[in-house]
Amino acid sequence: MNSRDQNSLLVVGSVAFDAIETPHGKIDRTLGGAASYFALAASYFAPVRLVCVVGEDFENHDEQVFADRRINLQGLERVPGKSFFWAGRYSQNMNERTTLATELNVFASFDPKLPDSFRDSAYVFLANIDPTLQRSVLHQTRRKPKLVALDTMNYWIERTPAELRETLKHTQILMINDDETRQITGEHNLLRAAKHIFKMGPSTLVIKRGEHGALMVHNRFLFSVPGFPLEEVHDPTGAGDSFAGGFMGYLASVGRVSDECLKRAMVYGSVLGSFAVERFGVQRLKALTRREINGRAKRFWQLTAFRF
Amino acid sequence: MNSRDQNSLLVVGSVAFDAIETPHGKIDRTLGGAASYFALAASYFAPVRLVCVVGEDFENHDEQVFADRRINLQGLERVPGKSFFWAGRYSQNMNERTTLATELNVFASFDPKLPDSFRDSAYVFLANIDPTLQRSVLHQTRRKPKLVALDTMNYWIERTPAELRETLKHTQILMINDDETRQITGEHNLLRAAKHIFKMGPSTLVIKRGEHGALMVHNRFLFSVPGFPLEEVHDPTGAGDSFAGGFMGYLASVGRVSDECLKRAMVYGSVLGSFAVERFGVQRLKALTRREINGRAKRFWQLTAFRF
């Protein structure tokens, strides 16, 4: 067996064009999709292998956004048709989001194919897609990944619960929001819900709570990171995927999954999530600096650290 | 001028009987009211001076609950009539509360009178009552308190905004929830709302966010404490007042208001708030131990501490 890159990080998910309207402005077409936010956020920590499908409308300058970062595009499949398109509008308070359009286009027949060079990936993030496709990704790996993390949504929880259960058996970290946690387990209390999830396979549940931050329920410990108080949130789109990118990117970069590393991953995830919402689309994630990232991690520390 | 007790803590507010229904049970009549929760919580840190009004139905065994702790009852006024009575029911998820009855009774003509021995109090908490009465308490002090903290609610924000503004001029810490913060300032963003509040008098805004914890916006720093993840919340009543009690009690006990002390006060407030909801009414607050309080403070530390 060849030795693999112990820091290799794979993401499989959507790359899309988004039309977004928030109280701070409006943009008709911008690069989006879970895997885009994830890959850009993670790229500040480790090289990223991206598997996705796009249409003929995906142009060179779109591809360049990834190429400018350490994102390997061997798994970017370009097929006839249009790319996934999503349009949404946020309420005045940004607490509510209305989906105005979801045009799956080429994404409707997404069948992720791992290039041979991706099949030994050590860290794997399965963004929110059909759990059957998520499992097919795992089947294509040549070596068991060190860590598999998975996102999902109400659509799959309702319509393909058995497939989701099967995929969860091969997942160490489930990364979802409060509502999804409650829906998947039928349990309102998040700690009790986590116990149900531990029986399904994962040893770690990361609950994303938007402006209220994130909570990790590990079978050995709890860890909480607050939402970062910002004066201006321009566009909440992609915050959760950017969180996942910072989280997994950090873990891949250190190459181990100790309790302390998981806690720091929660912080770096929160850092990237907090940056993502400062500008429209992936704008802010295109050009962060290590200094900015470390500076914000320090501010998270200041926000919560106390002596007693 | 006589030297005053530098750790003296005064609370002025409601002492009531509550009828409470939650998914975990039902209780027809139990000691409640903001000042009760506050005084019991604070009493674990410092002696408390309580100013309130009760009716003829307030019995010796009710009084004994306070007397068993370090709560000075010289300011407990007993008048003809019945005590304030409140009845409420929580939804299955405890996210919503329906008020079933509010019988002000003797509380309708509450006119707080500070016993002479209370008029030099160093720390003052004005629980949620008419802002005109809150100000009258401050007028009765003989020496300027070292610290005045104030709670209020939508009722006063809507009906007596000018009186509230006047009282806020003499307040250092405003302790309210998200919605009240937004309502009082007309600003949705909490950081920008805090800047409005700083112009009104307070130098510190403590935003209570229920299960999402609490955020302190100080004019020099931010500090966040998560909600304590609990498997069983029996009764959310009084959580915010218990938070305020732990917060002010801790500050009174140390006798200074440094940034580090304010952060620890946030933690001890959260500790007492998290205990309060574990049982019905003030049940859990009647018999805590120092060991339990310190143990939970340590768990708050474990929940948020990381090295980077």
Coordinates of C-alpha atoms in Angstrom, one line a residue:
Chain A
M1 CA 0.0 0.0 0.0
N2 CA 1.4 3.4 -1.0
S3 CA 1.9 5.9 1.7
R4 CA -0.8 8.6 1.5
D5 CA -0.7 12.3 2.2
Q6 CA -1.7 12.4 5.8
N7 CA -3.1 15.9 5.4
S8 CA -5.1 15.3 2.3
L9 CA -8.6 16.7 2.4
L10 CA -11.4 15.9 0.1
V11 CA -14.8 17.6 -0.3
V12 CA -17.7 16.4 -2.4
G13 CA -20.7 18.7 -2.9
S14 CA -22.4 21.4 -4.8
V15 CA -20.8 24.2 -6.8
A16 CA -23.4 26.6 -7.9
F17 CA -24.3 30.1 -9.0
D18 CA -26.4 32.1 -6.5
A19 CA -28.6 35.1 -6.7
I20 CA -28.8 36.7 -3.2
E21 CA -30.7 39.6 -1.8
T22 CA -30.1 40.9 1.7
P23 CA -30.9 44.2 3.4
H24 CA -27.3 45.2 2.5
G25 CA -27.7 44.6 -1.3
K26 CA -28.4 42.3 -4.1
I27 CA -26.3 40.2 -6.4
D28 CA -27.6 38.4 -9.5
R29 CA -25.1 35.7 -10.0
T30 CA -22.2 34.8 -7.9
L31 CA -20.2 31.7 -7.2
G32 CA -21.8 29.6 -4.5
G33 CA -22.6 26.1 -3.4
A34 CA -21.6 24.3 -0.3
A35 CA -18.4 22.8 -1.7
S36 CA -17.2 26.3 -2.9
Y37 CA -17.5 27.8 0.5
F38 CA -16.0 24.7 2.1
A39 CA -13.1 24.5 -0.3
L40 CA -12.2 28.2 -0.1
A41 CA -12.4 28.2 3.7
A42 CA -10.4 25.0 4.1
S43 CA -7.7 26.1 1.6
Y44 CA -6.3 28.5 4.2
F45 CA -5.2 25.4 6.2
A46 CA -4.5 22.6 3.8
P47 CA -4.7 21.8 0.1
V48 CA -8.2 20.7 -0.9
R49 CA -9.4 18.1 -3.4
L50 CA -12.7 19.2 -4.9
V51 CA -15.3 16.8 -6.5
C52 CA -18.3 18.5 -8.1
V53 CA -20.2 19.0 -11.3
V54 CA -20.7 22.2 -13.2
G55 CA -22.3 23.2 -16.5
E56 CA -21.1 25.0 -19.6
D57 CA -21.9 28.3 -18.0
F58 CA -19.0 27.8 -15.5
E59 CA -16.3 29.9 -17.0
N60 CA -12.6 30.1 -16.7
H61 CA -12.7 33.0 -14.3
D62 CA -15.0 31.0 -12.0
E63 CA -12.5 28.1 -12.1
Q64 CA -9.7 30.6 -11.4
V65 CA -11.3 31.4 -8.0
F66 CA -10.4 27.9 -6.9
A67 CA -7.2 27.7 -8.8
D68 CA -5.9 30.8 -7.1
R69 CA -6.2 28.9 -3.8
R70 CA -4.8 25.5 -3.1
I71 CA -7.8 23.7 -4.6
N72 CA -7.2 20.7 -6.8
L73 CA -9.8 20.6 -9.6
Q74 CA -9.1 17.2 -11.1
G75 CA -12.5 16.2 -9.7
L76 CA -14.4 19.1 -11.2
E77 CA -16.6 17.6 -13.9
R78 CA -17.9 19.8 -16.6
V79 CA -21.0 18.5 -18.5
P80 CA -23.5 19.9 -21.0
G81 CA -26.2 22.0 -19.5
K82 CA -26.3 24.8 -16.9
S83 CA -24.8 24.8 -13.4
F84 CA -26.9 24.5 -10.3
F85 CA -28.6 27.8 -9.7
W86 CA -30.1 29.0 -6.4
A87 CA -31.8 32.3 -5.6
G88 CA -32.8 33.5 -2.1
R89 CA -33.8 36.5 -0.2
Y90 CA -33.1 37.3 3.5
S91 CA -35.5 39.1 5.7
Q92 CA -34.7 42.5 7.3
N93 CA -33.3 40.8 10.4
M94 CA -31.6 38.1 8.3
N95 CA -33.4 35.6 10.6
E96 CA -35.4 34.2 7.8
R97 CA -34.5 33.1 4.3
T98 CA -36.9 32.7 1.4
T99 CA -35.8 30.5 -1.5
L100 CA -36.9 32.1 -4.7
A101 CA -35.5 29.5 -7.1
T102 CA -33.7 26.2 -7.1
E103 CA -32.7 25.0 -10.5
L104 CA -30.7 21.8 -10.1
N105 CA -29.7 21.6 -13.8
V106 CA -26.6 19.5 -14.1
F107 CA -26.5 18.9 -10.4
A108 CA -29.7 16.8 -10.7
S109 CA -27.6 13.9 -12.2
F110 CA -24.5 14.5 -10.1
D111 CA -22.7 11.2 -9.8
P112 CA -19.5 12.0 -7.9
K113 CA -16.4 10.2 -9.4
L114 CA -13.2 10.3 -7.5
P115 CA -10.1 10.7 -9.6
D116 CA -7.6 8.0 -8.8
S117 CA -5.3 10.5 -7.0
F118 CA -8.1 11.4 -4.6
R119 CA -9.0 7.9 -3.5
D120 CA -6.5 7.8 -0.7
S121 CA -7.8 11.1 1.0
A122 CA -7.2 11.1 4.7
Y123 CA -9.9 13.7 5.6
V124 CA -13.3 13.6 3.8
F125 CA -16.1 16.1 4.0
L126 CA -19.4 15.0 2.5
A127 CA -21.4 18.2 1.9
N128 CA -25.2 18.1 1.8
I129 CA -26.1 15.8 -1.1
D130 CA -28.1 12.6 -1.4
P131 CA -26.9 10.2 1.3
T132 CA -26.6 7.5 -1.4
L133 CA -24.1 9.6 -3.3
Q134 CA -22.3 10.4 -0.1
R135 CA -21.9 6.6 0.5
S136 CA -20.8 6.1 -3.1
V137 CA -17.9 8.5 -2.4
L138 CA -16.8 6.4 0.6
H139 CA -17.0 3.2 -1.6
Q140 CA -14.6 4.8 -4.0
T141 CA -11.9 5.4 -1.5
R142 CA -9.0 3.0 -1.6
R143 CA -8.1 3.4 2.0
K144 CA -10.4 4.0 4.9
P145 CA -10.2 7.8 5.6
K146 CA -8.9 8.9 9.0
L147 CA -12.0 11.1 9.4
V148 CA -15.3 11.4 7.6
A149 CA -17.6 14.3 8.4
L150 CA -21.0 14.7 6.9
D151 CA -23.6 17.4 6.5
T152 CA -27.3 16.8 5.5
M153 CA -30.6 18.5 5.6
N154 CA -34.3 18.1 6.3
Y155 CA -35.0 16.9 2.7
W156 CA -32.9 13.8 3.1
I157 CA -33.9 13.3 6.7
E158 CA -37.5 13.1 5.6
R159 CA -37.2 11.3 2.3
T160 CA -34.2 8.9 2.5
P161 CA -33.9 8.1 6.2
A162 CA -32.7 4.6 5.7
E163 CA -30.0 5.6 3.3
L164 CA -28.9 8.4 5.6
R165 CA -28.7 5.9 8.5
E166 CA -26.6 3.6 6.4
T167 CA -24.2 6.4 5.5
L168 CA -24.0 7.6 9.1
K169 CA -22.5 4.2 10.1
H170 CA -19.4 5.2 8.2
T171 CA -19.2 8.8 9.5
Q172 CA -17.3 10.1 12.6
I173 CA -18.6 13.7 12.7
L174 CA -22.1 14.8 11.9
M175 CA -22.3 18.5 11.3
I176 CA -25.9 19.9 11.2
N177 CA -28.1 22.6 12.8
D178 CA -30.4 22.5 15.8
D179 CA -33.5 21.7 13.8
E180 CA -31.9 18.9 11.9
T181 CA -30.5 17.4 15.1
R182 CA -34.0 17.3 16.5
Q183 CA -35.6 16.0 13.3
I184 CA -33.1 13.2 12.8
T185 CA -33.5 11.9 16.3
G186 CA -37.1 12.9 17.2
E187 CA -35.6 14.4 20.4
H188 CA -35.8 18.0 21.4
N189 CA -33.1 18.1 24.0
L190 CA -29.7 18.4 22.2
L191 CA -27.7 16.3 24.7
R192 CA -30.2 13.4 24.5
A193 CA -30.4 13.8 20.8
A194 CA -26.6 13.4 20.6
K195 CA -26.8 10.1 22.4
H196 CA -29.2 8.9 19.7
I197 CA -26.7 10.0 17.1
F198 CA -23.8 8.3 18.8
K199 CA -25.7 5.0 18.4
M200 CA -26.0 5.6 14.7
G201 CA -22.3 5.7 14.1
P202 CA -20.8 9.2 14.7
S203 CA -18.8 9.8 17.8
T204 CA -19.1 13.6 17.5
L205 CA -22.0 15.9 16.8
V206 CA -21.3 19.5 15.8
I207 CA -24.4 21.6 16.0
K208 CA -24.3 24.8 14.0
R209 CA -26.5 27.5 15.5
G210 CA -25.9 30.5 13.2
E211 CA -25.6 33.7 15.2
H212 CA -25.5 31.7 18.4
G213 CA -22.3 29.9 17.5
A214 CA -21.7 26.1 17.5
L215 CA -21.8 23.3 20.1
M216 CA -19.7 20.1 19.9
V217 CA -21.1 17.1 21.7
H218 CA -18.4 14.5 21.7
N219 CA -18.9 11.2 23.5
R220 CA -16.2 12.4 26.0
F221 CA -16.8 16.1 26.3
L222 CA -18.8 19.2 25.3
F223 CA -17.3 22.3 23.7
S224 CA -19.1 25.5 22.8
V225 CA -18.0 28.5 20.6
P226 CA -20.2 31.6 20.6
G227 CA -21.3 33.4 17.5
F228 CA -18.9 36.2 16.7
P229 CA -20.6 39.5 17.4
L230 CA -20.4 41.5 14.1
E231 CA -21.7 45.0 13.5
E232 CA -22.4 44.2 9.8
V233 CA -23.6 40.9 8.4
H234 CA -23.9 41.4 4.7
D235 CA -24.8 37.9 3.6
P236 CA -25.3 34.8 5.8
T237 CA -25.1 32.4 2.8
G238 CA -22.5 29.7 3.2
A239 CA -21.7 30.4 6.8
G240 CA -22.2 26.8 7.8
D241 CA -20.2 25.4 4.9
S242 CA -17.4 27.9 5.6
F243 CA -17.5 26.7 9.3
A244 CA -17.1 23.2 8.0
G245 CA -14.2 24.2 5.8
G246 CA -12.3 25.9 8.6
F247 CA -13.0 23.0 10.9
M248 CA -11.9 20.2 8.5
G249 CA -9.1 22.3 7.0
Y250 CA -7.6 22.8 10.4
L251 CA -7.8 19.1 11.3
A252 CA -6.3 18.1 8.0
S253 CA -3.5 20.6 8.6
V254 CA -2.5 19.1 12.0
G255 CA -3.1 15.5 10.9
R256 CA -4.5 14.3 14.1
V257 CA -7.9 14.4 15.9
S258 CA -7.2 14.8 19.6
D259 CA -9.8 16.5 21.9
E260 CA -7.7 19.7 21.9
C261 CA -7.5 19.6 18.1
L262 CA -11.3 19.2 17.8
K263 CA -11.8 22.2 20.1
R264 CA -9.4 24.3 18.0
A265 CA -11.2 23.1 14.9
M266 CA -14.4 24.5 16.3
V267 CA -12.7 27.8 16.8
Y268 CA -11.2 27.9 13.3
G269 CA -14.5 26.8 11.8
S270 CA -16.2 29.7 13.7
V271 CA -13.5 32.1 12.4
L272 CA -14.1 31.2 8.8
G273 CA -17.8 31.3 9.2
S274 CA -17.7 34.7 10.8
F275 CA -15.5 36.0 7.9
A276 CA -17.8 34.5 5.2
V277 CA -20.8 36.6 6.2
E278 CA -19.0 39.9 6.1
R279 CA -19.3 40.1 2.3
F280 CA -21.6 38.8 -0.4
G281 CA -21.0 35.3 -1.7
V282 CA -17.5 33.9 -1.4
Q283 CA -16.0 37.4 -1.7
R284 CA -14.4 37.6 1.7
L285 CA -13.1 34.0 1.5
K286 CA -11.2 34.7 -1.6
A287 CA -8.5 36.9 0.0
L288 CA -8.1 36.3 3.7
T289 CA -4.7 36.4 5.2
R290 CA -3.2 34.1 7.9
R291 CA -2.8 37.2 10.0
E292 CA -6.5 38.0 9.8
I293 CA -7.4 34.4 10.6
N294 CA -5.1 34.2 13.6
G295 CA -6.2 37.7 14.8
R296 CA -9.9 36.6 14.8
A297 CA -9.0 33.3 16.5
K298 CA -7.5 35.4 19.2
R299 CA -10.6 37.5 19.4
F300 CA -12.6 34.4 19.9
W301 CA -10.3 33.5 22.8
Q302 CA -10.7 37.0 24.3
L303 CA -14.5 36.7 23.9
T304 CA -14.7 33.6 26.1
A305 CA -11.5 33.2 28.2
F306 CA -11.7 33.7 32.0
R307 CA -9.8 32.8 35.0
F308 CA -11.6 31.5 38.1
Chain B
M1 CA -19.9 60.0 56.8
N2 CA -19.9 56.5 58.3
S3 CA -18.0 53.8 56.5
R4 CA -20.3 51.5 54.7
D5 CA -20.1 47.8 54.1
Q6 CA -18.2 47.7 50.8
N7 CA -19.9 44.3 50.0
S8 CA -23.5 45.3 50.7
L9 CA -26.0 44.2 48.1
L10 CA -29.5 45.5 47.8
V11 CA -32.3 44.2 45.6
V12 CA -35.7 45.8 45.0
G13 CA -38.3 43.9 43.1
S14 CA -41.2 41.4 43.2
V15 CA -41.8 38.6 45.6
A16 CA -44.7 36.6 44.4
F17 CA -46.5 33.3 44.3
D18 CA -46.3 31.4 41.0
A19 CA -48.4 28.6 39.5
I20 CA -46.2 26.9 36.9
E21 CA -46.9 24.2 34.3
T22 CA -44.1 22.7 32.2
P23 CA -43.8 19.4 30.4
H24 CA -42.1 18.1 33.5
G25 CA -45.0 18.8 35.9
K26 CA -47.2 21.4 37.5
I27 CA -47.1 23.3 40.7
D28 CA -50.1 25.4 42.0
R29 CA -48.4 27.8 44.3
T30 CA -44.7 28.3 44.9
L31 CA -42.5 31.2 46.0
G32 CA -41.5 33.2 43.0
G33 CA -40.9 36.7 41.8
A34 CA -37.7 38.3 40.4
A35 CA -36.4 39.5 43.8
S36 CA -36.8 36.0 45.3
Y37 CA -34.8 34.3 42.6
F38 CA -32.2 37.1 42.7
A39 CA -31.9 37.2 46.5
L40 CA -31.5 33.4 46.8
A41 CA -28.9 33.2 44.0
A42 CA -26.9 36.2 45.3
S43 CA -27.0 34.9 48.9
Y44 CA -24.4 32.2 47.9
F45 CA -21.9 35.0 47.4
A46 CA -22.8 37.9 49.8
P47 CA -25.5 38.9 52.3
V48 CA -28.5 40.4 50.6
R49 CA -30.8 43.2 51.6
L50 CA -34.3 42.6 50.2
V51 CA -36.9 45.3 49.6
C52 CA -40.3 44.0 48.5
V53 CA -44.0 43.9 49.4
V54 CA -46.1 40.9 50.3
G55 CA -49.6 40.3 51.4
E56 CA -51.2 38.5 54.3
D57 CA -51.0 35.2 52.5
F58 CA -47.2 35.3 52.8
E59 CA -46.6 33.0 55.7
N60 CA -43.8 32.3 58.1
H61 CA -42.5 29.3 56.2
D62 CA -42.2 31.5 53.1
E63 CA -40.2 34.1 55.0
Q64 CA -38.1 31.3 56.4
V65 CA -36.9 30.5 52.9
F66 CA -35.1 33.8 52.9
A67 CA -34.2 33.8 56.6
D68 CA -32.4 30.4 56.0
R69 CA -30.1 32.2 53.7
R70 CA -28.2 35.4 54.4
I71 CA -31.1 37.6 53.3
N72 CA -32.0 40.6 55.4
L73 CA -35.8 41.1 55.6
Q74 CA -36.0 44.5 57.2
G75 CA -37.2 45.8 53.9
L76 CA -39.9 43.2 53.5
E77 CA -43.1 45.1 53.8
R78 CA -46.3 43.2 54.7
V79 CA -49.6 44.9 53.9
P80 CA -53.3 43.9 53.9
G81 CA -54.3 42.0 50.8
K82 CA -52.9 39.2 48.8
S83 CA -49.4 38.8 47.4
F84 CA -48.6 39.2 43.7
F85 CA -49.7 36.0 41.9
W86 CA -48.5 34.8 38.5
A87 CA -49.5 31.7 36.5
G88 CA -47.9 30.5 33.4
R89 CA -47.5 27.5 31.2
Y90 CA -44.5 26.5 29.0
S91 CA -44.8 24.8 25.7
Q92 CA -43.6 21.3 25.0
N93 CA -40.2 22.6 23.9
M94 CA -40.2 25.3 26.7
N95 CA -39.5 27.8 23.9
E96 CA -42.8 29.6 24.5
R97 CA -44.5 30.7 27.6
T98 CA -48.2 31.6 28.0
T99 CA -49.2 33.8 30.9
L100 CA -52.4 32.4 32.4
A101 CA -52.8 35.0 35.2
T102 CA -51.2 38.1 36.5
E103 CA -52.8 39.3 39.7
L104 CA -50.8 42.2 40.9
N105 CA -52.7 42.5 44.3
V106 CA -50.5 44.3 46.8
F107 CA -47.7 44.7 44.2
A108 CA -49.9 47.2 42.3
S109 CA -49.2 49.8 45.0
F110 CA -45.6 48.8 45.7
D111 CA -43.8 51.9 46.9
P112 CA -40.3 50.7 47.9
K113 CA -39.0 52.1 51.1
L114 CA -35.4 51.6 52.1
P115 CA -34.8 50.9 55.8
D116 CA -32.2 53.3 57.1
S117 CA -29.7 50.5 57.3
F118 CA -30.0 49.8 53.6
R119 CA -29.5 53.4 52.4
D120 CA -25.7 53.0 52.2
S121 CA -25.8 49.9 50.0
A122 CA -22.7 49.6 47.7
Y123 CA -24.3 47.3 45.1
V124 CA -27.9 47.8 43.9
F125 CA -30.0 45.7 41.7
L126 CA -33.2 47.2 40.5
A127 CA -35.3 44.2 39.3
N128 CA -38.0 44.7 36.7
I129 CA -40.5 47.3 38.2
D130 CA -41.8 50.7 37.1
P131 CA -38.7 52.8 36.3
T132 CA -40.1 55.6 38.4
L133 CA -40.0 53.3 41.4
Q134 CA -36.5 52.2 40.4
R135 CA -35.4 55.8 40.4
S136 CA -37.1 56.4 43.8
V137 CA -34.9 53.7 45.2
L138 CA -31.8 55.5 44.0
H139 CA -33.1 58.8 45.5
Q140 CA -33.4 57.1 48.9
T141 CA -29.7 56.0 49.0
R142 CA -27.6 58.1 51.3
R143 CA -24.4 57.5 49.4
K144 CA -24.0 56.9 45.7
P145 CA -23.8 53.1 45.1
K146 CA -20.6 51.7 43.6
L147 CA -22.7 49.9 41.1
V148 CA -26.3 50.0 39.9
A149 CA -27.7 47.3 37.7
L150 CA -31.2 47.4 36.2
D151 CA -33.6 45.0 34.5
T152 CA -36.7 46.1 32.7
M153 CA -39.2 44.7 30.2
N154 CA -41.2 45.6 27.0
Y155 CA -44.1 46.9 29.1
W156 CA -42.0 49.8 30.5
I157 CA -40.0 50.3 27.3
E158 CA -43.4 50.9 25.5
R159 CA -45.3 52.8 28.2
T160 CA -42.8 54.8 30.2
P161 CA -39.8 55.4 27.8
A162 CA -39.0 58.8 29.2
E163 CA -39.0 57.6 32.8
L164 CA -36.9 54.6 31.8
R165 CA -34.4 56.9 30.1
E166 CA -34.1 59.1 33.2
T167 CA -33.4 56.0 35.4
L168 CA -30.9 54.7 32.9
K169 CA -28.8 57.8 33.4
H170 CA -28.0 56.6 36.9
T171 CA -27.4 52.9 35.9
Q172 CA -24.0 51.3 35.1
I173 CA -25.2 47.9 34.0
L174 CA -28.4 47.2 31.9
M175 CA -29.4 43.6 32.1
I176 CA -32.0 42.6 29.5
N177 CA -32.7 40.1 26.7
D178 CA -32.2 40.3 22.9
D179 CA -35.7 41.6 22.2
E180 CA -35.6 44.2 24.9
T181 CA -32.2 45.4 23.6
R182 CA -33.7 45.8 20.1
Q183 CA -36.9 47.4 21.4
I184 CA -35.2 49.9 23.6
T185 CA -32.8 51.1 20.9
G186 CA -34.8 50.5 17.7
E187 CA -31.7 48.8 16.4
H188 CA -31.5 45.1 15.4
N189 CA -27.8 44.6 15.5
L190 CA -26.8 44.0 19.1
L191 CA -23.4 45.7 18.9
R192 CA -24.8 48.8 17.4
A193 CA -27.7 48.7 19.9
A194 CA -25.1 48.6 22.7
K195 CA -23.6 51.9 21.4
H196 CA -27.0 53.5 21.7
I197 CA -27.3 52.2 25.3
F198 CA -23.9 53.5 26.2
K199 CA -25.2 57.0 25.2
M200 CA -28.1 56.6 27.6
G201 CA -25.9 56.1 30.7
P202 CA -24.8 52.5 31.2
S203 CA -21.2 51.5 30.4
T204 CA -22.2 47.8 30.2
L205 CA -25.0 45.9 28.5
V206 CA -25.6 42.3 29.6
I207 CA -27.8 40.5 27.1
K208 CA -29.5 37.4 28.5
R209 CA -30.2 34.9 25.7
G210 CA -31.8 32.0 27.6
E211 CA -30.6 28.6 26.3
H212 CA -28.0 30.5 24.2
G213 CA -26.3 32.0 27.2
A214 CA -25.4 35.6 27.8
L215 CA -23.3 38.3 26.1
M216 CA -21.7 41.3 27.8
V217 CA -21.0 44.3 25.7
H218 CA -18.8 46.6 27.7
N219 CA -17.5 49.9 26.3
R220 CA -14.0 48.3 26.4
F221 CA -14.6 44.6 25.6
L222 CA -17.0 41.8 24.7
F223 CA -17.5 38.6 26.7
S224 CA -19.7 35.7 26.0
V225 CA -20.9 32.7 28.1
P226 CA -22.7 29.8 26.4
G227 CA -25.9 28.4 27.7
F228 CA -25.1 25.3 29.9
P229 CA -26.2 22.2 28.0
L230 CA -28.6 20.4 30.4
E231 CA -30.4 17.1 29.7
E232 CA -33.4 18.1 31.9
V233 CA -34.8 21.6 32.2
H234 CA -37.7 21.4 34.6
D235 CA -38.8 25.0 34.8
P236 CA -37.2 28.0 33.0
T237 CA -38.9 30.5 35.4
G238 CA -36.5 32.8 37.1
A239 CA -33.4 31.9 35.1
G240 CA -32.7 35.5 34.2
D241 CA -33.2 36.8 37.7
S242 CA -31.0 34.0 39.1
F243 CA -28.4 34.9 36.6
A244 CA -28.6 38.5 37.8
G245 CA -28.3 37.3 41.4
G246 CA -25.2 35.2 40.7
F247 CA -23.7 38.1 38.7
M248 CA -24.3 40.8 41.3
G249 CA -23.7 38.6 44.3
Y250 CA -20.2 37.7 42.9
L251 CA -19.4 41.3 42.3
A252 CA -20.5 42.4 45.7
S253 CA -18.5 39.5 47.3
V254 CA -15.2 40.7 45.6
G255 CA -16.0 44.4 46.2
R256 CA -14.5 45.6 42.9
V257 CA -15.6 45.9 39.3
S258 CA -12.5 45.2 37.1
D259 CA -12.9 43.7 33.6
E260 CA -11.8 40.3 34.9
C261 CA -14.4 40.5 37.7
L262 CA -17.1 41.3 35.3
K263 CA -16.2 38.3 33.2
R264 CA -16.3 36.0 36.3
A265 CA -19.6 37.6 37.3
M266 CA -21.0 36.5 33.9
V267 CA -19.9 33.0 34.6
Y268 CA -21.3 32.9 38.1
G269 CA -24.5 34.4 36.8
S270 CA -24.7 31.6 34.2
V271 CA -23.9 29.0 36.9
L272 CA -26.8 30.2 39.1
G273 CA -29.2 30.5 36.1
S274 CA -28.3 27.0 35.0
F275 CA -29.1 25.6 38.5
A276 CA -32.3 27.5 38.8
V277 CA -34.0 25.7 35.8
E278 CA -33.2 22.2 37.1
R279 CA -36.1 22.2 39.5
F280 CA -39.4 23.9 39.9
G281 CA -39.6 27.4 41.3
V282 CA -36.7 28.3 43.7
Q283 CA -36.4 24.7 44.8
R284 CA -32.8 24.2 43.5
L285 CA -31.7 27.6 44.7
K286 CA -32.6 26.9 48.3
A287 CA -29.9 24.3 49.0
L288 CA -26.9 24.7 46.7
T289 CA -23.4 24.1 48.0
R290 CA -20.3 26.1 47.4
R291 CA -18.8 22.9 46.0
E292 CA -21.7 22.5 43.4
I293 CA -21.3 26.2 42.4
N294 CA -17.5 25.9 41.9
G295 CA -17.9 22.6 40.1
R296 CA -20.3 24.1 37.6
A297 CA -18.1 27.2 37.1
K298 CA -15.3 24.7 36.3
R299 CA -17.6 23.0 33.8
F300 CA -18.3 26.3 32.1
W301 CA -14.6 26.7 31.9
Q302 CA -14.2 23.3 30.3
L303 CA -17.0 24.0 27.9
T304 CA -15.2 27.1 26.4
A305 CA -11.5 27.0 27.2
F306 CA -9.0 26.3 24.4
R307 CA -5.4 26.9 23.6
F308 CA -4.3 28.2 20.3

